[in-house]
Amino acid sequence: MSQNYRLDNNGLINRDKKISFKFNGKNYFGYEGDTLASALIANGIHLVGRSFKYHRPRGFFGAGVDEPYAMVQLIRNNESIPNVRATEQELFEGLEAKSVNCWPNVNFDIGAINNFLNKFFPAGFYYKTFMWPRSFWYKVYEPIIRKTAGFGVVSTNHDQERYEHKYEYCDLLVAGSGPSGLASAYAAAQNGARVILAEDKPRFGGSLLTSEVSIGNQSGQEWVKNIISELKSMPNVTVKNRSQVFGYYDHNMLVMSERISDHLPKTKKYTPKQRLWYIRAKEALISSGSIERPLVFGNNDTPGVMLSSAAKEYLKIYGVLAGKKPLVFTNNDSGYETAIEFKKNGIDPVILDTRKDPSSEIVNEAKSLNIDIKFSYVVVAAKGYKKVKSADIAKISDDKKQLSQIENINCDCICVSGFWTPTIHLASQSGNKTKFNEDIDAFIPGQSKQNETVLGSAKGIFTLEETLKNSFEKGNELSKKITNKENKISLPSVVEKKYTNHDKFWCVPLPEGKNYKRFLDFQNDVAVTDVELALREGYRSIEHVKRYTTLGMATDQGKTSNLNGLQLVSDVENKVVPQVGHTTFRPPYTPVSIGAIVGREIGKHSKPTRKSPMHSWHEKNNAVFVDAGVWLRPRYYKQGNENLFEGSKREAKNVRQNVGVCDVTTLGKIDIKGPDAAELLNRVYTNAWLKLPVGKARYGAMLREDGIVMDDGTTTRISENHYHMTTTTAQAANVLSHLEYYLQLVWPELNVNVVSTTEQWAGAAIAGPKSRDVLQKLFPDLNVSSEGLPFMGYIKGNLFGVNARIYRISFSGELAYEVNVESDNGNFMWEKIMEVGKEFNIQPYGTEALSTLRIEMGHVAGSELDGRTIPYDNSLEGLVSKKKDFIGKRSLNKTAYIAQDRQKVVGVVPLDKKTSIPEGSYLVKDANAKLPNPKLGHVSASCWSVEYDNPFSLAILKDGKNMIGKKLFALSPVKNISIPVEIVSSHYVDPKGERVRS
Amino acid sequence: MLHIKCPHCGLRSQNEFSYGGDATVKRPELNKEVSDQDWDNFVYLRKSPRGKHLELWQHISGCRQWIKVERDTLTHEIFKTLKANEEI
């Protein structure tokens, strides 16, 4: 296919390298350096999609991030990516793109019927229509809306690409590489500052790439090239293209998204697709430029209507003609630049200037080139459906209210220029109080909030000379303050054309008897009439008007529509724009892919995985693992075809009958040292600690100040001033912070140090009636009899040459020991235990058996210590000292906490002794009572009792102490079952605790 | 993301710290009579000022010290940071 709209010589593209691509199934080609948009226009494709609401044909309106229309579904390396702006997507070999929001295709779109029914879809249509009948919402309205809403389609496949995050610090971050960005970055770099220069587009230079100026006897483009290559050679400067600074956050943190591989057919190995930069800058220089404003007229959304600056960019950068019979509709001098560029390339444009008699260098130049210029003229309406075919134009009266001499002229594109809107998003996000500038009819940054400095046209400065002067100064001044060095550079001479004032005209009145749609927001189909309707219906705040009409709420965030919307509101309300104010600018400035935000934190990378030193042994022995916080713990060790239930039952039974070993490395361990260590424990735990002898362990519970149990565990006195505390796996970090809080802030007079030793010790719990035999084999020289090592005793030992600590403590309720060795020796210890335990039928057991054993013994754990229970609720009231004060004690006097019918932990057994009770079930008196059925308690933990071979659960039950023997129902609404149950003691097995002391 | 100056380690990003609440609250002394009202105030009642506030933060991924931070809750401006034993 030939490229009918491509010029032979213009542009910065590489004509030696042809690139083929596919759009809507057809093959085309473009050149290296093209965007998808420029390549499509070159091929004469002007229809790319359909609009959001009315499904009107959509073409190209801009040439960059401001593009409201040209969003496509992109297929790149078998990945389907929605809502890619064709104006930003660089062409690569084999690129495939499809139109969105149209069916069956972009040329014939059924949804376009909405266009003819548009009277039925005014602003607020959704709010008015879908309110009734109420029952319709769920089954009728929502499914339909879901089906029709949105543009592209999100892939449901796993994203194979790699995204990275990077943290960076710099002295100056310069956002935008136009004249102001380059000048300020260059000046700062000369002073030795650490500079990051970020440019959103692939090419540096911004407006200098398309303007006819000279700087220091070089063309704008040459100057850019030289400055960039010098900056790149400096070690203190980072220069990044394809990088959008999209958000300005607290304390001068800016976030930038770098598109590393989006312009390539495939991401290279070991290279991310995109990288998100968190940049902490001492100073942020915002040189984000400005975006041309549209003029509003009838059918101004027809494909072929385009920003005049975009048409110029297509000509000068890509050598592409937006049309061959262009109409330039302008209220200022910039439109003339586009017209002159057309003329230079052999195309005859017509200029319609809303101004009566402007006089400036560039107007005179256009006149001397014999360009057809009509002053005091406007476009009334574009004609043509899928592409502009002609335009109704008219003379406009001096008061801009009357149209006369309406005539139709042929044209194939209308380039509009309604003057420039500074891009103030980043400054506004920083907290800058923006102010309205009457000269340019737009908001500009005011007083800085953080360390942001706005430069160039983003600040409303539109002459190159002033921009460069100001930017060199600012770059020098800000960097000098940081580096204390000055290497001043002299301002180059600048040649540019002088502009005259623009016309404050933005919206063409409707001719009598015509009802053209005049669009403000092109992506969300918001027309002048929609905003007028919202105002008639009483919406006053601009934020409300925005939400009611969806003006500026599309993915382009109203880059081209916001100001015209504000103009309209202020016109109708007879206010001035600054009184109306503007809506809040929120990050991101341009859409950022979810992948970039998530970065590497996906799947197993979303949190660290902690493994015990014995992990590889567990793996080799068929352990099925479970996530316990960040730890991986064996849930059970699968034998043959066993399932979880069978495996855990076997393991638990073996502990009760013989001996088992469990990896308890994950328990939190805190080393406590200092002369006041006992005093600290005495204040932290509810029970007494001052008289614990050396070589003894004690069980304790600690509370929060509100009386709720925070954690439990054993603490052992290793030597006079040295204690070893254990915490639950889940609370380990919180308990350490808790201790540090009291030591550093509340009782700094206590001479104690605490440090986490969780990772330093590997732990194995050996439990069961034969555990003493195993221990004796492990430590043949030690006296491990009940006298030598009594319950809650502690001794040191030597495990085949390895130092070990032996604690006689039990979680399973059986005779049990915990052996700790330094982590490096963990695997050695484990293998020795298995080796010597063989003759006693030792088996490893996992967390499921561990739970079974503790539940049937009535030992409370995390599911009972759930942040809602006090010591009494957990039957721990015996541990609460009456004599001494401790953290949270004063709260235990609360009326609710001493109520006679206070909740308490109980045991629950199903009457049929067969049906397992789901955890979380409610306990109620009457299974058939009217909802909401009064809840008496809830089942906190369930197991299959290996001792009695029937289901057993723990529950927290109101008035639990008086409920033993009562019959209730366990209801599980989730599983829709109701189980008749009997309440029993929580100490289901060995209620007197004889086994642990045996 | 805030930039907090740890008095022990220097300027660090917020993600190294964890928030610890109002730094002006004083725990009643141990073994002293406290009225129900005073105790409830200590445990539950916190001001939620719009503006300057003295807060506790712990440099949890750094030196593990609890520090005091004087911060504007509206603008996030940080005026001063102090060691645990220092008073504003």
mmCIF file of N, CA and C in Angstrom, chain A residues 741-833:
data_model
loop_
_atom_site.group_PDB
_atom_site.id
_atom_site.type_symbol
_atom_site.label_atom_id
_atom_site.label_comp_id
_atom_site.label_asym_id
_atom_site.label_seq_id
_atom_site.Cartn_x
_atom_site.Cartn_y
_atom_site.Cartn_z
ATOM 1 N N TYR A 741 8.926 -0.274 73.140
ATOM 2 C CA TYR A 741 8.113 0.906 73.462
ATOM 3 C C TYR A 741 8.201 1.224 74.954
ATOM 4 N N TYR A 742 7.979 0.204 75.770
ATOM 5 C CA TYR A 742 7.982 0.454 77.222
ATOM 6 C C TYR A 742 9.378 0.772 77.734
ATOM 7 N N LEU A 743 10.375 0.108 77.152
ATOM 8 C CA LEU A 743 11.746 0.351 77.628
ATOM 9 C C LEU A 743 12.251 1.735 77.209
ATOM 10 N N GLN A 744 11.894 2.150 76.005
ATOM 11 C CA GLN A 744 12.444 3.417 75.523
ATOM 12 C C GLN A 744 11.634 4.627 75.948
ATOM 13 N N LEU A 745 10.309 4.445 76.069
ATOM 14 C CA LEU A 745 9.468 5.612 76.290
ATOM 15 C C LEU A 745 8.849 5.688 77.674
ATOM 16 N N VAL A 746 8.415 4.536 78.218
ATOM 17 C CA VAL A 746 7.639 4.584 79.454
ATOM 18 C C VAL A 746 8.534 4.364 80.681
ATOM 19 N N TRP A 747 9.401 3.374 80.610
ATOM 20 C CA TRP A 747 10.270 3.073 81.753
ATOM 21 C C TRP A 747 11.739 3.101 81.328
ATOM 22 N N PRO A 748 12.213 4.240 80.848
ATOM 23 C CA PRO A 748 13.610 4.274 80.385
ATOM 24 C C PRO A 748 14.597 3.990 81.514
ATOM 25 N N GLU A 749 14.112 4.064 82.783
ATOM 26 C CA GLU A 749 15.019 3.825 83.915
ATOM 27 C C GLU A 749 15.376 2.340 84.040
ATOM 28 N N LEU A 750 14.603 1.450 83.395
ATOM 29 C CA LEU A 750 14.927 0.022 83.497
ATOM 30 C C LEU A 750 16.166 -0.281 82.650
ATOM 31 N N ASN A 751 17.099 -0.976 83.268
ATOM 32 C CA ASN A 751 18.342 -1.296 82.574
ATOM 33 C C ASN A 751 18.225 -2.681 81.933
ATOM 34 N N VAL A 752 17.663 -2.707 80.756
ATOM 35 C CA VAL A 752 17.391 -3.969 80.070
ATOM 36 C C VAL A 752 17.626 -3.776 78.571
ATOM 37 N N ASN A 753 18.147 -4.797 77.931
ATOM 38 C CA ASN A 753 18.229 -4.809 76.476
ATOM 39 C C ASN A 753 17.426 -5.975 75.928
ATOM 40 N N VAL A 754 16.736 -5.710 74.819
ATOM 41 C CA VAL A 754 15.990 -6.799 74.167
ATOM 42 C C VAL A 754 16.435 -6.894 72.717
ATOM 43 N N VAL A 755 16.504 -8.114 72.209
ATOM 44 C CA VAL A 755 16.865 -8.293 70.803
ATOM 45 C C VAL A 755 16.222 -9.580 70.290
ATOM 46 N N SER A 756 15.798 -9.540 69.046
ATOM 47 C CA SER A 756 15.160 -10.721 68.472
ATOM 48 C C SER A 756 16.215 -11.769 68.148
ATOM 49 N N THR A 757 15.970 -13.016 68.571
ATOM 50 C CA THR A 757 16.890 -14.108 68.219
ATOM 51 C C THR A 757 16.150 -15.223 67.486
ATOM 52 N N THR A 758 14.996 -14.860 66.913
ATOM 53 C CA THR A 758 14.188 -15.862 66.216
ATOM 54 C C THR A 758 15.012 -16.609 65.171
ATOM 55 N N GLU A 759 15.796 -15.866 64.421
ATOM 56 C CA GLU A 759 16.537 -16.485 63.316
ATOM 57 C C GLU A 759 17.788 -17.216 63.798
ATOM 58 N N GLN A 760 18.194 -16.968 65.051
ATOM 59 C CA GLN A 760 19.450 -17.529 65.521
ATOM 60 C C GLN A 760 19.294 -18.956 66.040
ATOM 61 N N TRP A 761 18.070 -19.312 66.438
ATOM 62 C CA TRP A 761 17.854 -20.636 67.021
ATOM 63 C C TRP A 761 16.971 -21.492 66.128
ATOM 64 N N ALA A 762 17.363 -22.747 65.952
ATOM 65 C CA ALA A 762 16.476 -23.734 65.335
ATOM 66 C C ALA A 762 15.848 -24.533 66.472
ATOM 67 N N GLY A 763 14.559 -24.795 66.361
ATOM 68 C CA GLY A 763 13.873 -25.471 67.466
ATOM 69 C C GLY A 763 13.143 -26.721 67.022
ATOM 70 N N ALA A 764 13.232 -27.768 67.891
ATOM 71 C CA ALA A 764 12.478 -28.992 67.635
ATOM 72 C C ALA A 764 11.733 -29.361 68.900
ATOM 73 N N ALA A 765 10.402 -29.566 68.770
ATOM 74 C CA ALA A 765 9.618 -30.025 69.922
ATOM 75 C C ALA A 765 9.500 -31.541 69.825
ATOM 76 N N ILE A 766 9.979 -32.222 70.885
ATOM 77 C CA ILE A 766 9.870 -33.685 70.914
ATOM 78 C C ILE A 766 8.778 -34.003 71.924
ATOM 79 N N ALA A 767 7.688 -34.614 71.466
ATOM 80 C CA ALA A 767 6.519 -34.762 72.329
ATOM 81 C C ALA A 767 5.976 -36.186 72.273
ATOM 82 N N GLY A 768 5.491 -36.645 73.418
ATOM 83 C CA GLY A 768 4.883 -37.963 73.473
ATOM 84 C C GLY A 768 5.421 -38.741 74.659
ATOM 85 N N PRO A 769 4.730 -39.827 75.045
ATOM 86 C CA PRO A 769 5.166 -40.596 76.223
ATOM 87 C C PRO A 769 6.603 -41.115 76.091
ATOM 88 N N LYS A 770 7.097 -41.308 74.877
ATOM 89 C CA LYS A 770 8.461 -41.834 74.739
ATOM 90 C C LYS A 770 9.493 -40.739 74.474
ATOM 91 N N SER A 771 9.101 -39.473 74.685
ATOM 92 C CA SER A 771 10.037 -38.396 74.354
ATOM 93 C C SER A 771 11.255 -38.394 75.265
ATOM 94 N N ARG A 772 11.061 -38.840 76.532
ATOM 95 C CA ARG A 772 12.222 -38.863 77.438
ATOM 96 C C ARG A 772 13.277 -39.858 76.944
ATOM 97 N N ASP A 773 12.797 -40.974 76.368
ATOM 98 C CA ASP A 773 13.744 -41.965 75.860
ATOM 99 C C ASP A 773 14.571 -41.396 74.720
ATOM 100 N N VAL A 774 13.867 -40.627 73.863
ATOM 101 C CA VAL A 774 14.581 -40.017 72.739
ATOM 102 C C VAL A 774 15.605 -39.028 73.274
ATOM 103 N N LEU A 775 15.173 -38.220 74.260
ATOM 104 C CA LEU A 775 16.064 -37.189 74.806
ATOM 105 C C LEU A 775 17.309 -37.813 75.432
ATOM 106 N N GLN A 776 17.093 -38.921 76.147
ATOM 107 C CA GLN A 776 18.217 -39.591 76.789
ATOM 108 C C GLN A 776 19.236 -40.071 75.760
ATOM 109 N N LYS A 777 18.701 -40.557 74.614
ATOM 110 C CA LYS A 777 19.604 -41.012 73.555
ATOM 111 C C LYS A 777 20.380 -39.856 72.932
ATOM 112 N N LEU A 778 19.681 -38.680 72.873
ATOM 113 C CA LEU A 778 20.346 -37.504 72.296
ATOM 114 C C LEU A 778 21.421 -36.970 73.233
ATOM 115 N N PHE A 779 21.136 -37.047 74.531
ATOM 116 C CA PHE A 779 22.071 -36.527 75.536
ATOM 117 C C PHE A 779 22.365 -37.618 76.566
ATOM 118 N N PRO A 780 23.170 -38.626 76.178
ATOM 119 C CA PRO A 780 23.388 -39.788 77.062
ATOM 120 C C PRO A 780 23.979 -39.399 78.412
ATOM 121 N N ASP A 781 24.725 -38.291 78.483
ATOM 122 C CA ASP A 781 25.393 -37.924 79.739
ATOM 123 C C ASP A 781 24.496 -37.157 80.683
ATOM 124 N N LEU A 782 23.351 -36.696 80.220
ATOM 125 C CA LEU A 782 22.500 -35.854 81.066
ATOM 126 C C LEU A 782 21.511 -36.672 81.872
ATOM 127 N N ASN A 783 21.202 -36.160 83.051
ATOM 128 C CA ASN A 783 20.125 -36.746 83.850
ATOM 129 C C ASN A 783 18.831 -36.091 83.417
ATOM 130 N N VAL A 784 18.046 -36.818 82.574
ATOM 131 C CA VAL A 784 16.814 -36.237 82.071
ATOM 132 C C VAL A 784 15.586 -36.820 82.770
ATOM 133 N N SER A 785 15.797 -37.427 83.923
ATOM 134 C CA SER A 785 14.670 -37.960 84.688
ATOM 135 C C SER A 785 13.815 -36.801 85.175
ATOM 136 N N SER A 786 12.660 -37.121 85.723
ATOM 137 C CA SER A 786 11.770 -36.081 86.212
ATOM 138 C C SER A 786 12.432 -35.256 87.310
ATOM 139 N N GLU A 787 13.398 -35.861 88.018
ATOM 140 C CA GLU A 787 14.116 -35.110 89.046
ATOM 141 C C GLU A 787 15.199 -34.242 88.408
ATOM 142 N N GLY A 788 15.938 -34.834 87.444
ATOM 143 C CA GLY A 788 17.026 -34.117 86.777
ATOM 144 C C GLY A 788 16.527 -32.955 85.933
ATOM 145 N N LEU A 789 15.433 -33.176 85.239
ATOM 146 C CA LEU A 789 14.862 -32.129 84.396
ATOM 147 C C LEU A 789 13.340 -32.136 84.598
ATOM 148 N N PRO A 790 12.884 -31.461 85.674
ATOM 149 C CA PRO A 790 11.448 -31.466 85.963
ATOM 150 C C PRO A 790 10.666 -30.609 84.960
ATOM 151 N N PHE A 791 9.332 -30.738 85.019
ATOM 152 C CA PHE A 791 8.455 -29.942 84.172
ATOM 153 C C PHE A 791 8.789 -28.469 84.348
ATOM 154 N N MET A 792 8.883 -27.740 83.259
ATOM 155 C CA MET A 792 9.263 -26.335 83.213
ATOM 156 C C MET A 792 10.723 -26.110 83.640
ATOM 157 N N GLY A 793 11.513 -27.148 83.470
ATOM 158 C CA GLY A 793 12.934 -26.987 83.759
ATOM 159 C C GLY A 793 13.716 -26.671 82.500
ATOM 160 N N TYR A 794 14.939 -26.218 82.714
ATOM 161 C CA TYR A 794 15.814 -25.891 81.579
ATOM 162 C C TYR A 794 17.233 -26.329 81.891
ATOM 163 N N ILE A 795 17.897 -27.027 80.946
ATOM 164 C CA ILE A 795 19.318 -27.332 81.098
ATOM 165 C C ILE A 795 20.031 -27.169 79.771
ATOM 166 N N LYS A 796 21.353 -27.029 79.861
ATOM 167 C CA LYS A 796 22.150 -26.999 78.638
ATOM 168 C C LYS A 796 22.625 -28.405 78.348
ATOM 169 N N GLY A 797 22.877 -28.701 77.098
ATOM 170 C CA GLY A 797 23.355 -30.027 76.758
ATOM 171 C C GLY A 797 24.293 -29.983 75.576
ATOM 172 N N ASN A 798 24.917 -31.128 75.338
ATOM 173 C CA ASN A 798 25.810 -31.237 74.200
ATOM 174 C C ASN A 798 25.281 -32.331 73.291
ATOM 175 N N LEU A 799 24.773 -31.913 72.133
ATOM 176 C CA LEU A 799 24.131 -32.849 71.214
ATOM 177 C C LEU A 799 25.155 -33.293 70.173
ATOM 178 N N PHE A 800 25.794 -34.393 70.415
ATOM 179 C CA PHE A 800 26.823 -34.936 69.520
ATOM 180 C C PHE A 800 27.792 -33.842 69.079
ATOM 181 N N GLY A 801 28.265 -33.063 70.049
ATOM 182 C CA GLY A 801 29.259 -32.039 69.742
ATOM 183 C C GLY A 801 28.689 -30.661 69.482
ATOM 184 N N VAL A 802 27.394 -30.555 69.548
ATOM 185 C CA VAL A 802 26.754 -29.267 69.257
ATOM 186 C C VAL A 802 26.081 -28.759 70.524
ATOM 187 N N ASN A 803 26.305 -27.453 70.831
ATOM 188 C CA ASN A 803 25.660 -26.887 72.022
ATOM 189 C C ASN A 803 24.158 -26.814 71.834
ATOM 190 N N ALA A 804 23.432 -27.207 72.865
ATOM 191 C CA ALA A 804 21.974 -27.197 72.770
ATOM 192 C C ALA A 804 21.368 -26.687 74.064
ATOM 193 N N ARG A 805 20.176 -26.126 73.949
ATOM 194 C CA ARG A 805 19.391 -25.736 75.120
ATOM 195 C C ARG A 805 18.159 -26.628 75.155
ATOM 196 N N ILE A 806 17.877 -27.170 76.316
ATOM 197 C CA ILE A 806 16.738 -28.088 76.441
ATOM 198 C C ILE A 806 15.736 -27.500 77.423
ATOM 199 N N TYR A 807 14.523 -27.313 76.946
ATOM 200 C CA TYR A 807 13.445 -26.778 77.790
ATOM 201 C C TYR A 807 12.399 -27.864 77.937
ATOM 202 N N ARG A 808 11.968 -28.131 79.180
ATOM 203 C CA ARG A 808 10.886 -29.112 79.311
ATOM 204 C C ARG A 808 9.558 -28.357 79.343
ATOM 205 N N ILE A 809 9.059 -28.043 78.175
ATOM 206 C CA ILE A 809 7.776 -27.354 78.069
ATOM 207 C C ILE A 809 6.932 -28.104 77.049
ATOM 208 N N SER A 810 5.621 -27.903 77.098
ATOM 209 C CA SER A 810 4.747 -28.720 76.263
ATOM 210 C C SER A 810 3.564 -27.915 75.742
ATOM 211 N N PHE A 811 3.347 -28.032 74.468
ATOM 212 C CA PHE A 811 2.185 -27.405 73.845
ATOM 213 C C PHE A 811 1.141 -28.468 73.532
ATOM 214 N N SER A 812 1.629 -29.724 73.397
ATOM 215 C CA SER A 812 0.755 -30.828 72.997
ATOM 216 C C SER A 812 0.029 -31.436 74.186
ATOM 217 N N GLY A 813 0.465 -31.077 75.396
ATOM 218 C CA GLY A 813 -0.141 -31.672 76.579
ATOM 219 C C GLY A 813 0.501 -32.983 76.977
ATOM 220 N N GLU A 814 1.420 -33.490 76.155
ATOM 221 C CA GLU A 814 2.158 -34.711 76.487
ATOM 222 C C GLU A 814 3.462 -34.341 77.179
ATOM 223 N N LEU A 815 4.120 -35.338 77.725
ATOM 224 C CA LEU A 815 5.491 -35.158 78.156
ATOM 225 C C LEU A 815 6.265 -34.659 76.941
ATOM 226 N N ALA A 816 6.938 -33.517 77.075
ATOM 227 C CA ALA A 816 7.544 -32.948 75.870
ATOM 228 C C ALA A 816 8.742 -32.083 76.211
ATOM 229 N N TYR A 817 9.641 -31.936 75.256
ATOM 230 C CA TYR A 817 10.843 -31.123 75.390
ATOM 231 C C TYR A 817 11.006 -30.286 74.131
ATOM 232 N N GLU A 818 11.569 -29.096 74.293
ATOM 233 C CA GLU A 818 11.980 -28.336 73.121
ATOM 234 C C GLU A 818 13.486 -28.215 73.148
ATOM 235 N N VAL A 819 14.110 -28.628 72.056
ATOM 236 C CA VAL A 819 15.565 -28.542 71.960
ATOM 237 C C VAL A 819 15.901 -27.436 70.965
ATOM 238 N N ASN A 820 16.739 -26.493 71.389
ATOM 239 C CA ASN A 820 17.194 -25.431 70.494
ATOM 240 C C ASN A 820 18.695 -25.568 70.255
ATOM 241 N N VAL A 821 19.093 -25.420 68.992
ATOM 242 C CA VAL A 821 20.523 -25.315 68.672
ATOM 243 C C VAL A 821 20.694 -24.116 67.759
ATOM 244 N N GLU A 822 21.920 -23.663 67.597
ATOM 245 C CA GLU A 822 22.151 -22.560 66.668
ATOM 246 C C GLU A 822 21.656 -22.980 65.289
ATOM 247 N N SER A 823 21.100 -22.005 64.559
ATOM 248 C CA SER A 823 20.409 -22.314 63.299
ATOM 249 C C SER A 823 21.226 -23.167 62.346
ATOM 250 N N ASP A 824 22.519 -22.885 62.270
ATOM 251 C CA ASP A 824 23.362 -23.640 61.340
ATOM 252 C C ASP A 824 23.362 -25.130 61.646
ATOM 253 N N ASN A 825 23.089 -25.462 62.903
ATOM 254 C CA ASN A 825 23.106 -26.874 63.299
ATOM 255 C C ASN A 825 21.715 -27.507 63.302
ATOM 256 N N GLY A 826 20.724 -26.724 62.830
ATOM 257 C CA GLY A 826 19.335 -27.190 62.908
ATOM 258 C C GLY A 826 19.106 -28.505 62.197
ATOM 259 N N ASN A 827 19.617 -28.589 60.989
ATOM 260 C CA ASN A 827 19.386 -29.795 60.217
ATOM 261 C C ASN A 827 20.088 -31.017 60.844
ATOM 262 N N PHE A 828 21.281 -30.755 61.366
ATOM 263 C CA PHE A 828 22.035 -31.826 62.044
ATOM 264 C C PHE A 828 21.235 -32.361 63.233
ATOM 265 N N MET A 829 20.700 -31.416 64.027
ATOM 266 C CA MET A 829 19.898 -31.812 65.195
ATOM 267 C C MET A 829 18.707 -32.658 64.759
ATOM 268 N N TRP A 830 18.016 -32.167 63.729
ATOM 269 C CA TRP A 830 16.797 -32.835 63.276
ATOM 270 C C TRP A 830 17.110 -34.268 62.838
ATOM 271 N N GLU A 831 18.184 -34.408 62.072
ATOM 272 C CA GLU A 831 18.535 -35.742 61.583
ATOM 273 C C GLU A 831 18.906 -36.674 62.731
ATOM 274 N N LYS A 832 19.591 -36.115 63.735
ATOM 275 C CA LYS A 832 19.960 -36.929 64.908
ATOM 276 C C LYS A 832 18.704 -37.382 65.661
ATOM 277 N N ILE A 833 17.742 -36.454 65.802
ATOM 278 C CA ILE A 833 16.500 -36.805 66.508
ATOM 279 C C ILE A 833 15.798 -37.951 65.771
#
